[in-house]
Short mmCIF file of C-alpha atoms in Angstrom, two decimals:
data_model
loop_
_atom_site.label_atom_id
_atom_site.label_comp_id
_atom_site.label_asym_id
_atom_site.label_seq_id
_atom_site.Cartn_x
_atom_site.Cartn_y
_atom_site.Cartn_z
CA UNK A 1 -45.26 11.84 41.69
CA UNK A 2 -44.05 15.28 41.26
CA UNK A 3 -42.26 16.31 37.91
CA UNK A 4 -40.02 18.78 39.58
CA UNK A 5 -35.76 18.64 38.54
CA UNK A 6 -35.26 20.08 42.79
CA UNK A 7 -38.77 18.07 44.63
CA UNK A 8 -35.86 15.62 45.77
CA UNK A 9 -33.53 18.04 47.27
CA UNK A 10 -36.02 20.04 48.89
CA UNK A 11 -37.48 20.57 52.07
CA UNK A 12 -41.61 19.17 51.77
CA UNK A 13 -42.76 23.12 52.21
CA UNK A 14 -41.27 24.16 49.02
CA UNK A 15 -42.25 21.00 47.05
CA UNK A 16 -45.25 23.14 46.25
CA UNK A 17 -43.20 26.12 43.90
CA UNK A 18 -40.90 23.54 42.75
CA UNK A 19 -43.18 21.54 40.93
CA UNK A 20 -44.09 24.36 38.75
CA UNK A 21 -40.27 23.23 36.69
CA UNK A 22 -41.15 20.00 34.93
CA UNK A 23 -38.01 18.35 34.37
CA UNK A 24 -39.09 18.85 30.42
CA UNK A 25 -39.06 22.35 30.22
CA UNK A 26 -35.69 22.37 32.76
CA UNK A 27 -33.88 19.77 30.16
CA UNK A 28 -35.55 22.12 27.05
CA UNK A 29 -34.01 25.58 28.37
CA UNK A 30 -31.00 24.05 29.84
CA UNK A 31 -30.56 22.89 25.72
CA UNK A 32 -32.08 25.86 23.72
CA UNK A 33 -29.63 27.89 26.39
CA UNK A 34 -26.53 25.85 25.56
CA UNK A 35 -27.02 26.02 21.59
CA UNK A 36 -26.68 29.73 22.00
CA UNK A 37 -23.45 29.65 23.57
CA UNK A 38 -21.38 28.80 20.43
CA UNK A 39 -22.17 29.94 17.20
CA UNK A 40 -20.52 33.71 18.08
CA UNK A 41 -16.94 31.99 18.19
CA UNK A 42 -17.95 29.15 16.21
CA UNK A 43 -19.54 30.87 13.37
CA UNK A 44 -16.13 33.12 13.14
CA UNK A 45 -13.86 30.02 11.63
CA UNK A 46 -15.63 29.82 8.33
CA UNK A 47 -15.75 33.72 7.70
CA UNK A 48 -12.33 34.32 8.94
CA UNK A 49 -10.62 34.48 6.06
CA UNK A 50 -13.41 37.16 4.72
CA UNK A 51 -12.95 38.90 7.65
CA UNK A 52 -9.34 38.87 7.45
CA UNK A 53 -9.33 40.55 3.98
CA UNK A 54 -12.35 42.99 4.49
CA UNK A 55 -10.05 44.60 7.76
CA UNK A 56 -6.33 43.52 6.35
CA UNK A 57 -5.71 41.77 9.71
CA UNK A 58 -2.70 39.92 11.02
CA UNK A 59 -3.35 36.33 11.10
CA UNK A 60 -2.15 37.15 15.25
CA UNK A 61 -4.85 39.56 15.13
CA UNK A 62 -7.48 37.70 13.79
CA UNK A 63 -6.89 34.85 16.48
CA UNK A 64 -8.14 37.40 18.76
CA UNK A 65 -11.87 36.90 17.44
CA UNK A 66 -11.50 33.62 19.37
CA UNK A 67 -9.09 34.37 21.75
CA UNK A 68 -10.78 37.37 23.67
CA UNK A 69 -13.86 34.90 24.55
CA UNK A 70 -11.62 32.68 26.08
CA UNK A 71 -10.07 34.91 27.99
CA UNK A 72 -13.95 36.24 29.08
CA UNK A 73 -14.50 33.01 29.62
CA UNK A 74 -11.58 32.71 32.27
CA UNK A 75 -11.74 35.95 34.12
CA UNK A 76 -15.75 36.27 34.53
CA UNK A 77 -16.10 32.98 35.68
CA UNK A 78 -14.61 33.95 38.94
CA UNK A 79 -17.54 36.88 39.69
CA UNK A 80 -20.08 34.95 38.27
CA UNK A 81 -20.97 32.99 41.60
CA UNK A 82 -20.67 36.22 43.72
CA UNK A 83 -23.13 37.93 41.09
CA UNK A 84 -25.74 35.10 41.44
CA UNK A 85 -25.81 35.30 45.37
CA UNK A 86 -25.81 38.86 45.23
CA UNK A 87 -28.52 39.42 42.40
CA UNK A 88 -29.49 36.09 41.85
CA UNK A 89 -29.08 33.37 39.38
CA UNK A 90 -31.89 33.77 36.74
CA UNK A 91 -31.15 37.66 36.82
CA UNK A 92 -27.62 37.26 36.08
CA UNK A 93 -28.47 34.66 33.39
CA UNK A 94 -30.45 36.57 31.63
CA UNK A 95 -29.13 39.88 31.46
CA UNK A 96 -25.42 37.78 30.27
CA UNK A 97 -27.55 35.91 27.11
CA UNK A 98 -29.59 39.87 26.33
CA UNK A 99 -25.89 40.79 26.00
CA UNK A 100 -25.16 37.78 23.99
CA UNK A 101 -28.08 38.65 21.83
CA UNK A 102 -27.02 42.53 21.35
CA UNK A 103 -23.09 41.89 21.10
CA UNK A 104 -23.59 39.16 18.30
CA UNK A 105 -25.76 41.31 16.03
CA UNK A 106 -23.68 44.62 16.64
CA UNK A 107 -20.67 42.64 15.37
CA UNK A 108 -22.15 42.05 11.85
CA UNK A 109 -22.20 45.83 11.68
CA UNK A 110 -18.61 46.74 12.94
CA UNK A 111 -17.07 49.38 10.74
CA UNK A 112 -13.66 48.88 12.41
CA UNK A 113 -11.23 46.79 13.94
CA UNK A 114 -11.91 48.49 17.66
CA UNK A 115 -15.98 48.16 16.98
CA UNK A 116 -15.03 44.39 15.89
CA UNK A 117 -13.23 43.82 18.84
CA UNK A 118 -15.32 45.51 21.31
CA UNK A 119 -18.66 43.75 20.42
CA UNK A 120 -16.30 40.15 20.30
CA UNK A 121 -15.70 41.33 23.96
CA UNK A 122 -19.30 41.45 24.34
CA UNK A 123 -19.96 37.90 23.43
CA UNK A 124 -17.38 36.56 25.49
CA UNK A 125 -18.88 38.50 28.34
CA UNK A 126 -22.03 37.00 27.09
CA UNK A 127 -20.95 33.44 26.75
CA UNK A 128 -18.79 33.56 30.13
CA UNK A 129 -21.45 34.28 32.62
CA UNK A 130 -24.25 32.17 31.22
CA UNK A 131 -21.54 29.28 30.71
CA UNK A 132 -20.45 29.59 34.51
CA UNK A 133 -23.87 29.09 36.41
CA UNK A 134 -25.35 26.00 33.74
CA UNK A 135 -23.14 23.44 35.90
CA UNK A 136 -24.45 24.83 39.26
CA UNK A 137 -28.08 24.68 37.92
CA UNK A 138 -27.52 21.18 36.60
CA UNK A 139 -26.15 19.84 40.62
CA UNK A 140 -28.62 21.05 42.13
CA UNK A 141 -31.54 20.04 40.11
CA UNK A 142 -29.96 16.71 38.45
CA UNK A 143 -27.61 15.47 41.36
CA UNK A 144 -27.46 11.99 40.67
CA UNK A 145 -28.03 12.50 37.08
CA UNK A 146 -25.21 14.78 36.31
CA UNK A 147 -22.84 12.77 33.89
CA UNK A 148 -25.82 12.54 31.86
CA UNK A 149 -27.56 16.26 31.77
CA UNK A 150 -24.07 17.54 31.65
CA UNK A 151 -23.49 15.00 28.77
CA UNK A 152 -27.20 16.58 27.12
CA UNK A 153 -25.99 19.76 27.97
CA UNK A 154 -22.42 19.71 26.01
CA UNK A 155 -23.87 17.96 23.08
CA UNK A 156 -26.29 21.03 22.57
CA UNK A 157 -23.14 23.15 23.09
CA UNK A 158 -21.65 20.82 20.33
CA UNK A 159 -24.73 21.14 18.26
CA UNK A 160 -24.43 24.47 18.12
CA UNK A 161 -21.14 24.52 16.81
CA UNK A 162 -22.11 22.20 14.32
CA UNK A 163 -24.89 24.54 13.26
CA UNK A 164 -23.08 27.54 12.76
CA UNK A 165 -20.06 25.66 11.40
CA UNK A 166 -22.04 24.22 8.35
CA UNK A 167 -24.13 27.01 7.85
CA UNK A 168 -22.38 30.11 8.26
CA UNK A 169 -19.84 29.91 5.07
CA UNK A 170 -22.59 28.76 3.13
CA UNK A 171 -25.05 31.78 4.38
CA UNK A 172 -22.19 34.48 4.09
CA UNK A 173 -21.50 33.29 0.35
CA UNK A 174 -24.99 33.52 -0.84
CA UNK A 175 -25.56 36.77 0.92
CA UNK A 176 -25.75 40.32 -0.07
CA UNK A 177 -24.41 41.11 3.57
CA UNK A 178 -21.35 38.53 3.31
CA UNK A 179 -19.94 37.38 6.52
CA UNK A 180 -22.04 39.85 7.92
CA UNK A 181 -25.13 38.20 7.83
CA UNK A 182 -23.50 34.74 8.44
CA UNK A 183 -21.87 36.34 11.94
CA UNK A 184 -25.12 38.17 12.45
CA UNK A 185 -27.96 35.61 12.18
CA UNK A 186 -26.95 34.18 15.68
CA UNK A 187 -27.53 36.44 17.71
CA UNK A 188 -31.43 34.96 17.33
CA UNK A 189 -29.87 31.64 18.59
CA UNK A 190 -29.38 34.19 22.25
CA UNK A 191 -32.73 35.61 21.70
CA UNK A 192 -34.49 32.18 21.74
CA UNK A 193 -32.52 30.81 24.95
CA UNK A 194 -33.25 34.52 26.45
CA UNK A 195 -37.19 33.79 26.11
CA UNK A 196 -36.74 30.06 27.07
CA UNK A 197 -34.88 31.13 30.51
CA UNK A 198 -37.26 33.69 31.27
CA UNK A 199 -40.49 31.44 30.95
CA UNK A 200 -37.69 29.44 33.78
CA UNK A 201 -37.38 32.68 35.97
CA UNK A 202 -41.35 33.22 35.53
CA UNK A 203 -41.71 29.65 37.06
CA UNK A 204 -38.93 29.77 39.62
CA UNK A 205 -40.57 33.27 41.14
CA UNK A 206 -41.64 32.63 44.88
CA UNK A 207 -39.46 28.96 45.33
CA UNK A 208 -38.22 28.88 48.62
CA UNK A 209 -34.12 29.09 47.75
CA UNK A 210 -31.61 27.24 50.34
CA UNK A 211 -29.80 29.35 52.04
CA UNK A 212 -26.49 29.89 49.42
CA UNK A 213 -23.09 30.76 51.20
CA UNK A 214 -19.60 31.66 49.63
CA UNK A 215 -17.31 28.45 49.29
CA UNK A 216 -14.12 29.40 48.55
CA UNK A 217 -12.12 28.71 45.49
CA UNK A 218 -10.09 25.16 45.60
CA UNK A 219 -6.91 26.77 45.14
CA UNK A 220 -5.01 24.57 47.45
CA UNK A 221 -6.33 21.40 45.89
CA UNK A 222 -4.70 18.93 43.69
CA UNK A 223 -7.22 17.49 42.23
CA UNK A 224 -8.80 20.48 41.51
CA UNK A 225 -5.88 21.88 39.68
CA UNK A 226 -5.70 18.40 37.73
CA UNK A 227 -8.54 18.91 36.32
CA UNK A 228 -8.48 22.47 35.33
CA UNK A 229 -5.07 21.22 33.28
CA UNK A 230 -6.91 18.62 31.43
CA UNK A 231 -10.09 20.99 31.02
CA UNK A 232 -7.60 23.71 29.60
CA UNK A 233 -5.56 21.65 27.18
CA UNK A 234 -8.85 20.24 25.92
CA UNK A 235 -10.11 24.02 25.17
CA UNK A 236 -6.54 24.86 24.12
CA UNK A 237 -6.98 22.13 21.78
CA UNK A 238 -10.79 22.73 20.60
CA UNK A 239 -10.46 26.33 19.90
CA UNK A 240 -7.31 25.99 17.82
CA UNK A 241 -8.77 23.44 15.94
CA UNK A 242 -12.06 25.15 15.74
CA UNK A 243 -10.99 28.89 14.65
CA UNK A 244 -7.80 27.06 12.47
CA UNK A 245 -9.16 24.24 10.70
CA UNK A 246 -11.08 26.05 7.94
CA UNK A 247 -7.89 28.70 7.11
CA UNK A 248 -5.90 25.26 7.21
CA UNK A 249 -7.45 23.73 4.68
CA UNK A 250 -8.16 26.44 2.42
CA UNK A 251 -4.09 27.31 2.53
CA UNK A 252 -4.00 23.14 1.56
CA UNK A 253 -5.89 23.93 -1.53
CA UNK A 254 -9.45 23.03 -0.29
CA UNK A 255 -12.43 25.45 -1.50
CA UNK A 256 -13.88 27.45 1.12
CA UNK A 257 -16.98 25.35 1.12
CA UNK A 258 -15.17 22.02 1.86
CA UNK A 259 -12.98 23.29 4.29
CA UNK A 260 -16.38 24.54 6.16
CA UNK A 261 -17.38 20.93 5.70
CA UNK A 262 -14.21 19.69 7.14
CA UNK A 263 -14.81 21.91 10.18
CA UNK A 264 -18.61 21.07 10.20
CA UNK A 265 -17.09 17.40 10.85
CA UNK A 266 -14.98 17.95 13.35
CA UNK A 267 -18.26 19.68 15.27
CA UNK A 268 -20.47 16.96 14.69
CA UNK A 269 -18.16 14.26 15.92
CA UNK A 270 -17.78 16.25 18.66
CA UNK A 271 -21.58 16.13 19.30
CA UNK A 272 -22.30 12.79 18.79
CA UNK A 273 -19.48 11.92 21.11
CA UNK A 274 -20.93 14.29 23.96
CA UNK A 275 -23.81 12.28 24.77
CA UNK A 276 -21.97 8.59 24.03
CA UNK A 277 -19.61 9.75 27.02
CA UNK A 278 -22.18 10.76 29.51
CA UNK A 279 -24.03 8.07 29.02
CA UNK A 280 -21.71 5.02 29.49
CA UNK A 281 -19.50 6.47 32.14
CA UNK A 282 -21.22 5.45 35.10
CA UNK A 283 -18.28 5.85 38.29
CA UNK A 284 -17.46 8.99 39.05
CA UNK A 285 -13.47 7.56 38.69
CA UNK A 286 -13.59 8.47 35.01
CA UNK A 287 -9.78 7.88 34.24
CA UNK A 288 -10.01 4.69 31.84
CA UNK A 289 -12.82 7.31 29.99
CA UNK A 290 -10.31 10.16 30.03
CA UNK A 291 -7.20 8.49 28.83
CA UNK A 292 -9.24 7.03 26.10
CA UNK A 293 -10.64 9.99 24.73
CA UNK A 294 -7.59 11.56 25.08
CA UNK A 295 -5.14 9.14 22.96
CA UNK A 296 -8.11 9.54 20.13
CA UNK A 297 -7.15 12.93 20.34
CA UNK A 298 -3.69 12.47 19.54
CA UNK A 299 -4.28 10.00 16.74
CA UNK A 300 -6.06 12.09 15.04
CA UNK A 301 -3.80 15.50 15.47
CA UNK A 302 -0.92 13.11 14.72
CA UNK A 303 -2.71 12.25 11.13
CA UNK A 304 -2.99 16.06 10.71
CA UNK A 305 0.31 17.02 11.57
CA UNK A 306 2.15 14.33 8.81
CA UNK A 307 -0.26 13.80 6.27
CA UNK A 308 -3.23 16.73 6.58
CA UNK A 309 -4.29 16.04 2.98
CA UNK A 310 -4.67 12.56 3.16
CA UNK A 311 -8.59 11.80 4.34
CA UNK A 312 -8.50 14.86 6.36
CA UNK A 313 -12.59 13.94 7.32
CA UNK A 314 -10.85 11.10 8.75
CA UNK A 315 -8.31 12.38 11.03
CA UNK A 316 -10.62 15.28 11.91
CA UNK A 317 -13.14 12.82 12.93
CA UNK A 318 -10.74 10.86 15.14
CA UNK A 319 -9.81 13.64 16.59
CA UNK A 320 -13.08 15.60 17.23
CA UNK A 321 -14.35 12.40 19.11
CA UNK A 322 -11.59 12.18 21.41
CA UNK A 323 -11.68 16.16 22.33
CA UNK A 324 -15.66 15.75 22.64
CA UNK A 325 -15.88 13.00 25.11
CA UNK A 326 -12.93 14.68 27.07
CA UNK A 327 -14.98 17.38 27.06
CA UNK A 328 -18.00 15.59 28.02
CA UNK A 329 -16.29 14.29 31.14
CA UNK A 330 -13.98 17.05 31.80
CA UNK A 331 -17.23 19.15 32.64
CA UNK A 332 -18.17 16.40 34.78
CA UNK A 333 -15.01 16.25 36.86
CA UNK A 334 -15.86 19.39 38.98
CA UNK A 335 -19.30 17.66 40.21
CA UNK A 336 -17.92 14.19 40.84
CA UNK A 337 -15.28 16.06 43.27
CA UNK A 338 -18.38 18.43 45.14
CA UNK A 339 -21.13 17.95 47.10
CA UNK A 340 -22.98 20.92 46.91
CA UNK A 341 -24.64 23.37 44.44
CA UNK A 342 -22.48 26.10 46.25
CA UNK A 343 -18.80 24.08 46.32
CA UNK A 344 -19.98 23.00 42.77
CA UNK A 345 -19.69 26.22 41.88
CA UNK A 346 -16.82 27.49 43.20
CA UNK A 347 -15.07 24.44 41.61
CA UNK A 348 -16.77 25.17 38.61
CA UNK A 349 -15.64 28.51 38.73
CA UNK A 350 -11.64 27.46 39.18
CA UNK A 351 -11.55 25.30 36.43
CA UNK A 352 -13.37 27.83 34.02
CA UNK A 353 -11.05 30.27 34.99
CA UNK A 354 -7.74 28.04 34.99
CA UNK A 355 -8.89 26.58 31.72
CA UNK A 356 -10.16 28.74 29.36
CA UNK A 357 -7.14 31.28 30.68
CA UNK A 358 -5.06 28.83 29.33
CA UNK A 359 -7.39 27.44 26.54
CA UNK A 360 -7.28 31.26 25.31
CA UNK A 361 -3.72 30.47 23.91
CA UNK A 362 -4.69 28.22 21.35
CA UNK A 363 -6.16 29.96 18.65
CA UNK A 364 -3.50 32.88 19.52
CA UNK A 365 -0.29 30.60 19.21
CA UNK A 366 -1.17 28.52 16.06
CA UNK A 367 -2.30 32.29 14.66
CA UNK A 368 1.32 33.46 16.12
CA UNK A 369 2.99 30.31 14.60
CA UNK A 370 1.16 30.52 11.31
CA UNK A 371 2.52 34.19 10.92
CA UNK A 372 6.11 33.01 12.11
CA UNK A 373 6.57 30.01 9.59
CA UNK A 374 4.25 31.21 7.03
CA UNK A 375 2.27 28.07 6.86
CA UNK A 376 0.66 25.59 9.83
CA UNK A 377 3.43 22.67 9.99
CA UNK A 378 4.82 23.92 13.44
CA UNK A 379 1.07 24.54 14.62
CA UNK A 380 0.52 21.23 14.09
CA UNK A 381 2.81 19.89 16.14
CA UNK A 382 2.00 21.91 18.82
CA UNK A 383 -1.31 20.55 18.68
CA UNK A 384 -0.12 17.29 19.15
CA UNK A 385 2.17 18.19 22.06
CA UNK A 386 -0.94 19.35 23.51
CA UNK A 387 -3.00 16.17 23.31
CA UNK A 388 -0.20 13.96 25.24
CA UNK A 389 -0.30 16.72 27.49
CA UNK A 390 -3.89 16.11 28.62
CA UNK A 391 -2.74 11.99 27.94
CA UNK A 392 -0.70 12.28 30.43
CA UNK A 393 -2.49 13.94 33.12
CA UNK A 394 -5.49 11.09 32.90
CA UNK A 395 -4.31 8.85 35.54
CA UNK A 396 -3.89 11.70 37.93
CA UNK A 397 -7.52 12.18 37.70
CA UNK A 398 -9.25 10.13 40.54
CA UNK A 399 -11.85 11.93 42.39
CA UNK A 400 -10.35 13.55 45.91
CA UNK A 401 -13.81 12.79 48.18
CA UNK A 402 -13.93 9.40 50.08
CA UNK A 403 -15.56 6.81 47.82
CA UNK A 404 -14.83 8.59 44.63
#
């Protein structure tokens, strides 16, 4: 019985070079891969307001240390699939985490706001392309196992955040180097999912590839705009709460340390709901899932928005969980509606771009908002606005292909 993650979906004369992936290592890289892909926005919430008072930023300014990887996020994931045909998909992988690796670490030495900016951009760029081809990778080797790898694959994302949510305050206070050193120390995180992928590439050299052809972009598709909606008010959601949370709290009369914990919360119930998700959603109509998750979401941003001081690990928690298994499935939505690695893809790559586009708007409004009012009341409730949002679009959210 071969190990291979693609024996099944290929042709007998390549079964040969396929079996050189064991579905181990394949699960191992697609996770050591996936942890790297966070902690350069993630780690940024807890040293914000360091950062902040080092370079006498504009709360609107600042939001940009989020929001410019979101916008990456968006606008590479439309290239990405031409790049992998073109150059290949381990290639483009690995050169986008080497400039994960280098933009993360040149960061922790910006001198200015441009140099801070400009090496941010770098991580997005970073993040963006690696991000776009996991999902493709994960249909074509996992195709009837893809609620569940995607499910192993966003709780690693989650775990990630979690990391470098707990441990970057922490790090930056007991450090000579400040937030410098807790910004810095991921870039090893990229390093170690750089040398994990390669030992992939080393093992993929000389498979026999199907022949891959350009699908084009679902742009005429309900469905698929449906779900880059709910994808983007989840990320809207996520990355307001994750680069806001900590400055929140702190303004609510919380130490520094406790608001990290409160944000180190919200990422861990948003990693333990990752896998929960993927695991029990079994049809690929995922609506009962989605509305679910979604109304969790609310309840919890609803808590936040009239009584944030009362058992904020509470309402955090409530509302991390919802966003997480969203997430989960959200991810999932663009596979249930394909049926190969190369629409997979493409649909992949519209609902990065549509979502995280939009999603880019979250950290930059509730930074906008929080300059306007001079406090994070009206944030709030934009926050929760959001959430019913993505409520609403659940039952829309039945898969297009016959027997979906």
């Amino acid at each position: 019985m071969t190990t291979s993650v693609e024996a099944a979906a290929m042709p007998q004369h390549s079964a040969r070079a396929a079996s050189q992936v064991p579905v181990g290592f394949a699960i191992v890289a697609i996770i050591l891969v996936a942890v790297a892909l966070r902690p350069g926005i993630v780690s940024i919430g807890p040293l914000l307001p360091a950062i902040i008072d080092e370079f006498q930023l504009s709360h609107s300014t600042a939001s940009l240390l989020t929001t410019i990887p979101d916008l990456l996020m968006g606008l590479l994931a439309l290239p990405t699939p031409w790049l992998a045909r073109r150059y290949g998909r381990d290639p483009v992988l690995l050169l986008a985490l080497l400039l994960l690796c280098v933009a993360i670490a040149a960061r922790a030495f910006s001198r200015s706001v441009d140099m801070l900016l400009l090496s941010t951009a770098g991580v997005g760029a970073g993040i963006a392309v690696a991000g776009a081809l996991i999902a493709g990778y994960i249909k074509g080797n996992f195709p009837h196992k893809a609620a569940m790898v995607m499910g192993i694959y966003a709780t690693a994302l989650s775990f990630g955040s979690t990391l470098s949510a707990a441990v970057s305050g922490p790090v930056a206070m007991h450090s000579a180097a400040g937030w410098r050193m807790g910004a810095g120390m991921w870039s090893l995180c990229a390093a170690i999912g750089l040398l994990c992928w390669l030992g992939i590439a080393r093992l993929e050299r000389g498979r026999a590839h199907a022949a891959s052809h350009p699908v084009r972009l679902p742009w005429g598709n309900r469905t698929a705009w449906l779900v880059a909606l709910f994808f983007a008010a989840d990320n809207f959601l996520f990355y307001a709460v994750l680069s806001w949370t900590a400055p929140m709290y702190i303004e609510h009369g919380s130490s520094p340390a406790v608001a990290g914990f409160i944000l180190a919360t919200f990422t861990t119930v948003f990693m333990i709901s990752n896998p929960i998700l993927g695991a029990i959603s079994k049809s690929t109509d995922r609506r009962g899932l989605l509305a679910a998750c979604a109304a969790l979401a609310v309840i919890g941003l609803l808590l936040i928005a009239t009584v944030p001081t009362w058992a904020p690990f509470i309402s955090i928690a409530i509302c991390a969980f919802g966003l997480g298994g969203a997430f989960t499935l959200g991810m999932t939505l663009p596979l249930d509606n394909t049926h190969s690695v190369d629409e997979a893809n493409a649909w992949n790559a519209f609902v990065l771009t549509v979502g995280y586009l939009i999603a880019a708007a979250g950290p930059l409004s509730v930074g906008f908002l929080r300059d306007l009012t001079q406090n994070f009341h009206m944030s709030s409730w934009l926050l929760v606005l959001v959430a019913m949002v993505m409520l609403l679009l659940t039952p829309l959210l039945r898969p297009h292909q016959p027997g979906g």
